[in-house]
Tab-separated table of C-alpha atoms and ligand atoms in Angstrom:
chain	number	residue	atom	x	y	z
A	1	MET	CA	-3.947	3.872	12.327
A	2	SER	CA	-3.370	2.481	16.086
A	3	LYS	CA	-3.591	-1.154	17.033
A	4	THR	CA	-5.105	-2.661	19.937
A	5	ILE	CA	-3.929	-5.122	22.653
A	6	ALA	CA	-6.385	-7.226	24.329
A	7	VAL	CA	-5.336	-7.939	27.899
A	8	VAL	CA	-6.614	-10.822	29.636
A	9	GLY	CA	-5.927	-10.520	33.437
A	10	ALA	CA	-5.243	-6.829	33.442
A	11	THR	CA	-6.299	-6.453	36.787
A	12	GLY	CA	-3.790	-8.896	37.996
A	13	ALA	CA	-0.021	-8.730	38.048
A	14	GLN	CA	1.153	-10.006	34.664
A	15	GLY	CA	-1.511	-8.700	32.703
A	16	GLY	CA	-1.465	-5.445	34.774
A	17	SER	CA	2.391	-4.911	33.596
A	18	VAL	CA	1.499	-5.302	30.087
A	19	ALA	CA	-1.572	-3.140	30.174
A	20	ARG	CA	0.500	-0.446	31.453
A	21	ALA	CA	3.334	-1.007	29.100
A	22	PHE	CA	0.943	-0.580	26.088
A	23	LEU	CA	-0.852	2.350	27.382
A	24	LYS	CA	2.576	4.160	27.557
A	25	LEU	CA	3.647	3.139	23.906
A	26	ASP	CA	2.543	5.760	21.238
A	27	GLY	CA	-0.121	4.096	18.416
A	28	TRP	CA	-1.412	1.419	20.813
A	29	LYS	CA	-4.687	1.155	22.524
A	30	VAL	CA	-5.529	-1.302	25.477
A	31	ARG	CA	-8.762	-3.303	26.100
A	32	ALA	CA	-8.893	-4.736	29.622
A	33	ILE	CA	-10.469	-7.900	30.132
A	34	THR	CA	-12.127	-8.562	33.321
A	35	ARG	CA	-14.879	-10.473	35.034
A	36	ASN	CA	-15.749	-7.298	37.077
A	37	THR	CA	-15.466	-3.949	35.326
A	38	GLY	CA	-16.804	-2.441	38.837
A	39	SER	CA	-13.501	-3.507	40.286
A	40	ASP	CA	-11.043	-0.948	42.096
A	41	ASN	CA	-8.167	-2.031	39.561
A	42	ALA	CA	-10.646	-2.312	36.723
A	43	LYS	CA	-11.578	1.516	37.560
A	44	LYS	CA	-8.042	2.446	37.929
A	45	LEU	CA	-7.304	0.993	34.445
A	46	ALA	CA	-9.781	2.929	33.026
A	47	SER	CA	-8.825	6.096	34.424
A	48	GLU	CA	-5.278	5.278	32.980
A	49	GLY	CA	-6.880	5.307	29.481
A	50	ALA	CA	-7.597	1.518	29.198
A	51	GLU	CA	-10.826	0.093	27.782
A	52	VAL	CA	-12.415	-2.053	30.138
A	53	VAL	CA	-14.661	-4.831	28.885
A	54	SER	CA	-16.338	-7.796	30.656
A	55	ALA	CA	-15.786	-11.453	29.576
A	56	ASN	CA	-15.182	-14.718	31.489
A	57	ALA	CA	-12.377	-17.385	30.533
A	58	ASP	CA	-15.300	-19.769	31.137
A	59	ASP	CA	-17.369	-18.292	28.633
A	60	GLU	CA	-15.859	-18.523	25.166
A	61	ALA	CA	-18.595	-16.325	23.384
A	62	SER	CA	-17.606	-13.468	25.758
A	63	LEU	CA	-14.048	-14.197	24.788
A	64	LEU	CA	-15.037	-13.886	20.921
A	65	LYS	CA	-16.841	-10.705	21.703
A	66	ALA	CA	-14.163	-9.046	23.735
A	67	PHE	CA	-11.439	-9.817	21.268
A	68	GLU	CA	-13.386	-7.899	18.145
A	69	GLY	CA	-11.106	-6.218	16.058
A	70	ILE	CA	-7.709	-6.640	18.024
A	71	ASN	CA	-4.256	-7.138	16.863
A	72	VAL	CA	-2.725	-8.683	19.854
A	73	VAL	CA	-3.584	-10.790	22.760
A	74	PHE	CA	-2.152	-11.354	26.072
A	75	ALA	CA	-3.292	-14.142	28.007
A	76	VAL	CA	-2.873	-15.697	31.365
A	77	THR	CA	-4.972	-18.069	33.429
A	78	ASN	CA	-4.679	-18.262	37.252
A	79	PHE	CA	-4.540	-22.076	38.553
A	80	TRP	CA	-4.582	-20.630	42.333
A	81	GLU	CA	-7.785	-19.220	42.220
A	82	HIS	CA	-9.023	-22.928	41.308
A	83	LEU	CA	-6.735	-24.259	44.366
A	84	PHE	CA	-7.443	-21.904	46.937
A	85	THR	CA	-11.440	-22.001	46.370
A	86	GLY	CA	-11.643	-26.009	46.931
A	87	SER	CA	-10.253	-28.117	43.891
A	88	SER	CA	-7.601	-30.441	44.118
A	89	PRO	CA	-4.426	-29.826	42.313
A	90	ASP	CA	-5.484	-32.048	39.340
A	91	GLU	CA	-9.095	-30.356	39.282
A	92	SER	CA	-7.434	-26.961	39.416
A	93	GLY	CA	-5.107	-27.779	36.242
A	94	VAL	CA	-7.794	-29.252	34.175
A	95	LYS	CA	-9.968	-25.878	34.843
A	96	GLU	CA	-6.933	-23.783	33.995
A	97	ALA	CA	-6.479	-25.508	31.004
A	98	GLU	CA	-10.106	-25.638	30.088
A	99	GLN	CA	-9.739	-21.677	30.288
A	100	ALA	CA	-6.692	-21.603	28.507
A	101	LYS	CA	-8.274	-23.711	25.607
A	102	LYS	CA	-10.949	-21.159	25.405
A	103	LEU	CA	-8.645	-18.316	25.209
A	104	ALA	CA	-7.061	-19.838	22.233
A	105	ARG	CA	-9.998	-20.950	20.548
A	106	ALA	CA	-11.563	-17.400	20.778
A	107	ALA	CA	-8.252	-15.970	19.515
A	108	SER	CA	-7.807	-18.292	16.617
A	109	GLN	CA	-11.125	-17.498	15.607
A	110	THR	CA	-10.447	-13.513	15.210
A	111	SER	CA	-9.764	-12.619	12.174
A	112	SER	CA	-7.722	-9.522	13.052
A	113	LEU	CA	-5.354	-11.314	15.443
A	114	GLU	CA	-1.704	-10.895	14.340
A	115	HIS	CA	0.122	-12.043	17.748
A	116	TYR	CA	-0.991	-13.998	20.608
A	117	VAL	CA	1.052	-14.271	23.737
A	118	TRP	CA	0.349	-16.918	26.222
A	119	SER	CA	1.654	-16.985	29.552
A	120	THR	CA	2.462	-20.431	30.094
A	121	LEU	CA	5.101	-22.761	32.272
A	122	PRO	CA	7.429	-25.541	31.375
A	123	SER	CA	5.929	-29.418	31.946
A	124	ALA	CA	7.830	-30.608	35.019
A	125	LYS	CA	6.147	-34.087	34.122
A	126	ALA	CA	7.897	-34.086	30.821
A	127	LEU	CA	11.096	-32.737	31.784
A	128	THR	CA	11.875	-35.363	34.386
A	129	ASN	CA	10.153	-38.298	32.782
A	130	GLY	CA	7.093	-38.036	34.990
A	131	LYS	CA	9.228	-38.225	38.400
A	132	PHE	CA	8.201	-34.633	39.399
A	133	PRO	CA	4.700	-33.701	38.467
A	134	VAL	CA	3.453	-30.033	39.323
A	135	PRO	CA	0.128	-29.471	38.079
A	136	HIS	CA	0.273	-25.798	38.027
A	137	LEU	CA	3.030	-25.988	35.650
A	138	ASP	CA	2.043	-29.347	33.539
A	139	TYR	CA	-1.479	-28.393	32.839
A	140	LYS	CA	-0.376	-24.837	31.195
A	141	ALA	CA	2.263	-27.018	29.189
A	142	GLU	CA	-0.168	-29.398	27.650
A	143	VAL	CA	-2.176	-26.296	26.370
A	144	ASP	CA	0.988	-25.491	24.452
A	145	ASP	CA	1.056	-29.011	23.082
A	146	TRP	CA	-2.488	-28.819	22.237
A	147	ILE	CA	-2.021	-25.224	20.382
A	148	ARG	CA	0.739	-26.969	18.134
A	149	SER	CA	-1.280	-29.929	17.539
A	150	ASP	CA	-4.981	-28.518	17.073
A	151	LEU	CA	-4.477	-24.746	16.125
A	152	PRO	CA	-1.486	-24.556	14.021
A	153	ASP	CA	-2.641	-21.410	12.458
A	154	LEU	CA	-2.870	-19.937	15.900
A	155	HIS	CA	0.501	-21.415	16.966
A	156	ALA	CA	2.207	-19.543	14.228
A	157	LYS	CA	1.237	-16.625	15.749
A	158	THR	CA	2.150	-17.602	19.231
A	159	THR	CA	4.717	-16.575	21.606
A	160	TYR	CA	4.637	-18.686	24.433
A	161	LEU	CA	6.324	-17.121	27.532
A	162	ILE	CA	7.683	-18.584	30.680
A	163	LEU	CA	7.705	-16.407	33.742
A	164	GLY	CA	10.134	-17.006	36.566
A	165	PHE	CA	9.523	-16.808	40.434
A	166	TYR	CA	8.323	-13.306	41.363
A	167	PRO	CA	10.170	-11.451	43.749
A	168	ASN	CA	6.985	-9.887	44.539
A	169	ASN	CA	6.346	-13.108	46.717
A	170	PHE	CA	8.325	-11.883	49.230
A	171	ALA	CA	5.863	-9.481	49.999
A	172	ASN	CA	2.411	-11.246	48.842
A	173	PHE	CA	2.784	-14.990	49.043
A	174	PRO	CA	2.285	-15.980	52.848
A	175	ASN	CA	4.083	-19.227	52.898
A	176	VAL	CA	7.241	-17.435	51.285
A	177	LYS	CA	7.192	-14.186	53.105
A	178	PRO	CA	10.001	-14.303	55.995
A	179	PHE	CA	8.419	-13.655	59.412
A	180	GLU	CA	10.076	-12.650	62.643
A	181	ILE	CA	10.385	-15.433	65.212
A	182	PRO	CA	9.028	-14.086	68.666
A	183	GLY	CA	11.790	-14.018	71.335
A	184	SER	CA	14.457	-14.263	68.936
A	185	TRP	CA	15.612	-10.933	69.312
A	186	GLY	CA	14.889	-9.954	65.647
A	187	LYS	CA	15.678	-12.863	63.719
A	188	TRP	CA	13.442	-13.164	60.646
A	189	VAL	CA	13.243	-16.587	59.297
A	190	GLN	CA	12.286	-18.054	55.706
A	191	ILE	CA	10.906	-21.785	55.870
A	192	LEU	CA	10.836	-23.484	52.884
A	193	PRO	CA	10.830	-27.207	51.771
A	194	THR	CA	14.116	-26.699	49.368
A	195	SER	CA	18.024	-26.327	50.053
A	196	ALA	CA	19.594	-22.843	50.395
A	197	SER	CA	21.723	-23.549	47.666
A	198	ALA	CA	19.019	-24.823	45.096
A	199	VAL	CA	18.489	-22.145	42.047
A	200	ILE	CA	15.391	-20.641	40.573
A	201	PRO	CA	14.567	-18.466	37.470
A	202	VAL	CA	13.437	-15.260	38.810
A	203	SER	CA	11.150	-12.720	36.581
A	204	GLY	CA	12.395	-9.121	37.933
A	205	ASP	CA	9.802	-6.683	39.149
A	206	ILE	CA	6.411	-8.450	38.066
A	207	ASN	CA	4.944	-5.218	37.906
A	208	ILE	CA	7.331	-4.428	34.975
A	209	THR	CA	8.881	-7.317	33.217
A	210	PRO	CA	5.878	-8.739	31.552
A	211	GLY	CA	4.981	-5.532	29.978
A	212	LEU	CA	8.878	-4.984	28.753
A	213	TYR	CA	9.251	-8.078	27.047
A	214	THR	CA	5.435	-8.142	25.918
A	215	ARG	CA	6.285	-4.871	24.156
A	216	GLN	CA	9.639	-6.170	22.512
A	217	ILE	CA	8.363	-9.379	21.486
A	218	VAL	CA	5.352	-7.903	19.536
A	219	ALA	CA	8.095	-5.242	18.330
A	220	LYS	CA	10.068	-8.279	16.753
A	221	PRO	CA	7.488	-10.850	15.299
A	222	GLU	CA	9.801	-12.605	13.191
A	223	LEU	CA	11.823	-13.509	15.815
A	224	THR	CA	9.102	-14.299	18.582
A	225	LYS	CA	6.321	-16.177	16.696
A	226	GLY	CA	5.978	-19.812	17.182
A	227	LYS	CA	8.741	-19.521	19.975
A	228	TYR	CA	9.130	-19.712	23.744
A	229	VAL	CA	10.664	-16.804	25.732
A	230	ASP	CA	11.888	-16.864	29.304
A	231	ILE	CA	11.026	-14.101	31.629
A	232	SER	CA	13.974	-14.867	34.097
A	233	PRO	CA	16.322	-12.367	33.558
A	234	GLU	CA	18.012	-13.878	36.836
A	235	ILE	CA	18.906	-17.342	38.008
A	236	LEU	CA	19.145	-17.125	42.003
A	237	THR	CA	19.489	-19.734	45.087
A	238	PHE	CA	16.955	-19.312	47.701
A	239	GLY	CA	20.050	-18.470	49.866
A	240	GLU	CA	20.825	-15.545	47.933
A	241	MET	CA	17.587	-14.083	47.661
A	242	LEU	CA	17.257	-14.176	51.662
A	243	LYS	CA	20.569	-12.634	51.859
A	244	GLN	CA	19.579	-9.744	49.407
A	245	TYR	CA	16.231	-9.432	51.534
A	246	GLY	CA	18.197	-8.867	54.914
A	247	GLU	CA	20.479	-6.232	52.967
A	248	VAL	CA	17.259	-4.506	51.720
A	249	THR	CA	15.512	-4.570	54.958
A	250	GLY	CA	18.386	-4.653	57.410
A	251	ARG	CA	17.184	-7.724	59.365
A	252	GLN	CA	19.045	-10.374	60.368
A	253	THR	CA	18.114	-13.653	58.478
A	254	ALA	CA	17.959	-17.490	58.898
A	255	TYR	CA	16.999	-20.111	56.086
A	256	ILE	CA	15.199	-23.189	57.416
A	257	GLN	CA	14.673	-25.757	55.169
A	258	VAL	CA	12.011	-28.576	56.240
A	259	SER	CA	10.512	-31.519	54.494
A	260	ALA	CA	7.691	-31.256	51.828
A	261	GLU	CA	5.485	-33.070	54.399
A	262	ASP	CA	6.137	-30.456	56.990
A	263	PHE	CA	5.799	-27.790	55.000
A	264	THR	CA	2.476	-29.456	53.626
A	265	SER	CA	1.066	-30.016	57.073
A	266	VAL	CA	1.343	-26.269	57.981
A	267	TRP	CA	0.215	-24.744	54.421
A	268	GLY	CA	-2.134	-27.410	53.359
A	269	VAL	CA	-2.739	-28.060	49.332
A	270	GLY	CA	-0.704	-24.754	48.346
A	271	GLY	CA	2.064	-25.923	50.789
A	272	LYS	CA	2.199	-29.096	48.733
A	273	GLU	CA	1.754	-27.522	45.179
A	274	MET	CA	4.833	-25.305	46.369
A	275	ALA	CA	7.049	-28.134	47.430
A	276	ASP	CA	6.411	-30.342	44.253
A	277	GLN	CA	7.900	-27.218	42.397
A	278	PHE	CA	10.711	-26.763	44.537
A	279	ALA	CA	11.362	-30.532	44.054
A	280	PHE	CA	11.279	-30.180	40.469
A	281	GLY	CA	13.281	-26.923	40.450
A	282	GLU	CA	16.301	-28.982	42.601
A	283	GLN	CA	16.690	-31.509	39.316
A	284	PHE	CA	18.263	-28.341	37.183
A	285	LYS	CA	21.215	-26.330	37.992
A	286	ASP	CA	20.489	-23.526	35.412
A	287	GLY	CA	16.849	-22.614	35.661
A	288	TRP	CA	14.006	-24.858	34.448
A	289	GLY	CA	15.341	-26.839	31.351
A	290	SER	CA	13.937	-24.134	29.039
A	291	ALA	CA	13.019	-24.432	25.602
A	292	SER	CA	13.820	-20.771	25.153
A	293	SER	CA	16.687	-19.782	22.975
A	294	ILE	CA	15.751	-16.006	22.896
A	295	THR	CA	17.721	-14.008	25.093
A	296	LYS	CA	16.637	-10.466	26.369
A	297	GLU	CA	19.438	-9.033	24.358
A	298	ASP	CA	17.837	-10.688	21.366
A	299	LEU	CA	14.778	-8.841	22.095
A	300	GLY	CA	16.427	-5.381	22.676
A	301	ILE	CA	15.723	-4.996	26.312
A	302	LYS	CA	18.338	-3.081	28.376
A	303	ASP	CA	19.847	-4.047	31.548
A	304	ASP	CA	18.572	-0.538	33.332
A	305	GLU	CA	15.263	-1.345	32.307
A	306	TRP	CA	14.189	-4.398	34.219
A	307	PRO	CA	14.236	-3.983	38.128
A	308	SER	CA	16.301	-7.001	39.563
A	309	PHE	CA	15.151	-9.077	42.575
A	310	LYS	CA	16.895	-6.615	44.896
A	311	GLN	CA	15.763	-3.550	43.376
A	312	THR	CA	12.054	-4.781	43.410
A	313	LEU	CA	12.628	-5.616	47.107
A	314	GLU	CA	13.638	-2.020	47.413
A	315	SER	CA	10.948	-0.683	45.662
A	316	MET	CA	8.382	-2.336	47.828
A	317	LYS	CA	10.319	-2.186	51.004
A	318	ASP	CA	7.250	-0.966	52.955
A	319	GLN	CA	5.460	-4.332	52.225
A	320	LEU	CA	7.986	-6.747	53.241
B	1	NAP	N1	3.724	-16.105	41.670
B	1	NAP	C1	4.904	-16.670	40.708
B	1	NAP	O1	6.214	-16.552	41.347
B	1	NAP	C2	4.697	-17.190	39.169
B	1	NAP	C3	5.469	-17.379	38.512
B	1	NAP	C4	5.060	-17.780	37.276
B	1	NAP	C5	3.756	-18.102	36.658
B	1	NAP	N2	2.979	-17.715	37.767
B	1	NAP	C6	1.591	-18.243	37.429
B	1	NAP	O2	0.831	-16.818	37.253
B	1	NAP	C7	-0.429	-17.145	36.893
B	1	NAP	C8	-1.350	-16.047	37.864
B	1	NAP	O3	-1.062	-14.663	36.892
B	1	NAP	P1	-1.119	-13.518	37.944
B	1	NAP	O4	0.113	-13.452	39.038
B	1	NAP	O5	-0.848	-12.111	36.997
B	1	NAP	O6	-2.296	-13.517	38.739
B	1	NAP	P2	-3.265	-12.642	39.539
B	1	NAP	O7	-2.447	-10.902	40.140
B	1	NAP	O8	-4.163	-13.175	40.784
B	1	NAP	O9	-4.569	-11.971	38.670
B	1	NAP	C9	-5.431	-12.939	38.270
B	1	NAP	C10	-6.016	-12.317	36.738
B	1	NAP	O10	-6.734	-13.230	36.064
B	1	NAP	C11	-8.143	-12.927	35.968
B	1	NAP	N3	-8.783	-13.642	35.966
B	1	NAP	C12	-8.887	-15.052	36.856
B	1	NAP	N4	-10.057	-15.720	36.181
B	1	NAP	C13	-10.610	-15.451	35.109
B	1	NAP	C14	-11.442	-15.662	34.306
B	1	NAP	N5	-12.403	-16.715	34.706
B	1	NAP	N6	-11.696	-14.735	33.259
B	1	NAP	C15	-11.209	-13.720	33.343
B	1	NAP	N7	-10.313	-13.196	33.892
B	1	NAP	C16	-9.711	-14.142	35.018
B	1	NAP	C17	-8.036	-11.882	37.120
B	1	NAP	O11	-9.304	-10.902	36.641
B	1	NAP	P3	-10.599	-10.412	37.153
B	1	NAP	O12	-10.463	-10.880	38.606
B	1	NAP	O13	-10.609	-9.044	37.391
B	1	NAP	O14	-11.706	-10.714	36.255
B	1	NAP	C18	-6.876	-11.336	37.247
B	1	NAP	O15	-6.794	-10.116	36.417
B	1	NAP	C19	-0.806	-18.444	37.969
B	1	NAP	O16	-1.283	-19.319	36.959
B	1	NAP	C20	0.573	-18.786	38.217
B	1	NAP	O17	0.965	-20.215	38.091
B	1	NAP	C21	2.964	-17.358	38.918
């Protein structure tokens, strides 16, 4: 008999990758959860074979209904949607955490559930003794603590995913995307509030790796339930990422470090959130002080299966 994975965020980056990985997998059906079954992405998923179901992370009853009979749930929340629609960073975190708790509560009440895969992030606040709080990380991590304390049965079925920085941000995150300085004879610059030598965990192609890892996490429940898994097959410096961008595009590049204040004055609240994340990241030399001990090799992921930062940029060259 086939199994079903319900994918929250299936019309987006992480969930889209998970939905497409399971649509290709023998013995699996995909239930794609969206607020708008009529969107282009929802229609595309339906045409690819997904059952597209309407539910909203603000509405627990709709989630309970959408999870009926499923075996696995993949869940992601979107901090940035709250931030970019007028909420402050802390208000955005509170709203994100409320949605994440509704998702977890609905999953915990689903008797058919075998495995819950929750896309979280590490607690910057806890890892730096309160010195470098980062709302889009910290509020997710608080939900992890709450699942462990308030929903222990769900915790026993949960894998906590930690996604690194998407290479795809170089194409579609305006404050990360390099741009040509007019009159500079073809110099493309990236202006960020962190050192070129600072490191960041990088996720591999966001359209591929969440699906690939979730497939293997679900295939190895004895290894992954109750555990953290990092999706950061590479750890790169900002300088190295821009160098590889230059190699892919054939452009001359320059990296310019600015202060958090200057970055925020240009990009507003979204710029401050990123500057805070980078300040937290600078405290670590090898990633984000992750709690994960499970490697991609433990999961049985082969090196030719995950597109590296450079391969991802190659595949989206027309959008750079
Ligand atoms: N950018 C990075 O480098 C990076 C790295 C690590 C982690 N992250 C985290 O990734 C998260 C965003 O994930 P993503 O990149 O996959 O987002 P995305 O591509 O923007 O997609 C967001 C998805 O969330 C769904 N969604 C939003 N609100 C919903 C609600 N109330 N009920 C049901 N579904 C809802 C949307 O579905 P519909 O619109 O169809 O309803 C959509 O499918 C953020 O929280 C961010 O902190 C980002």
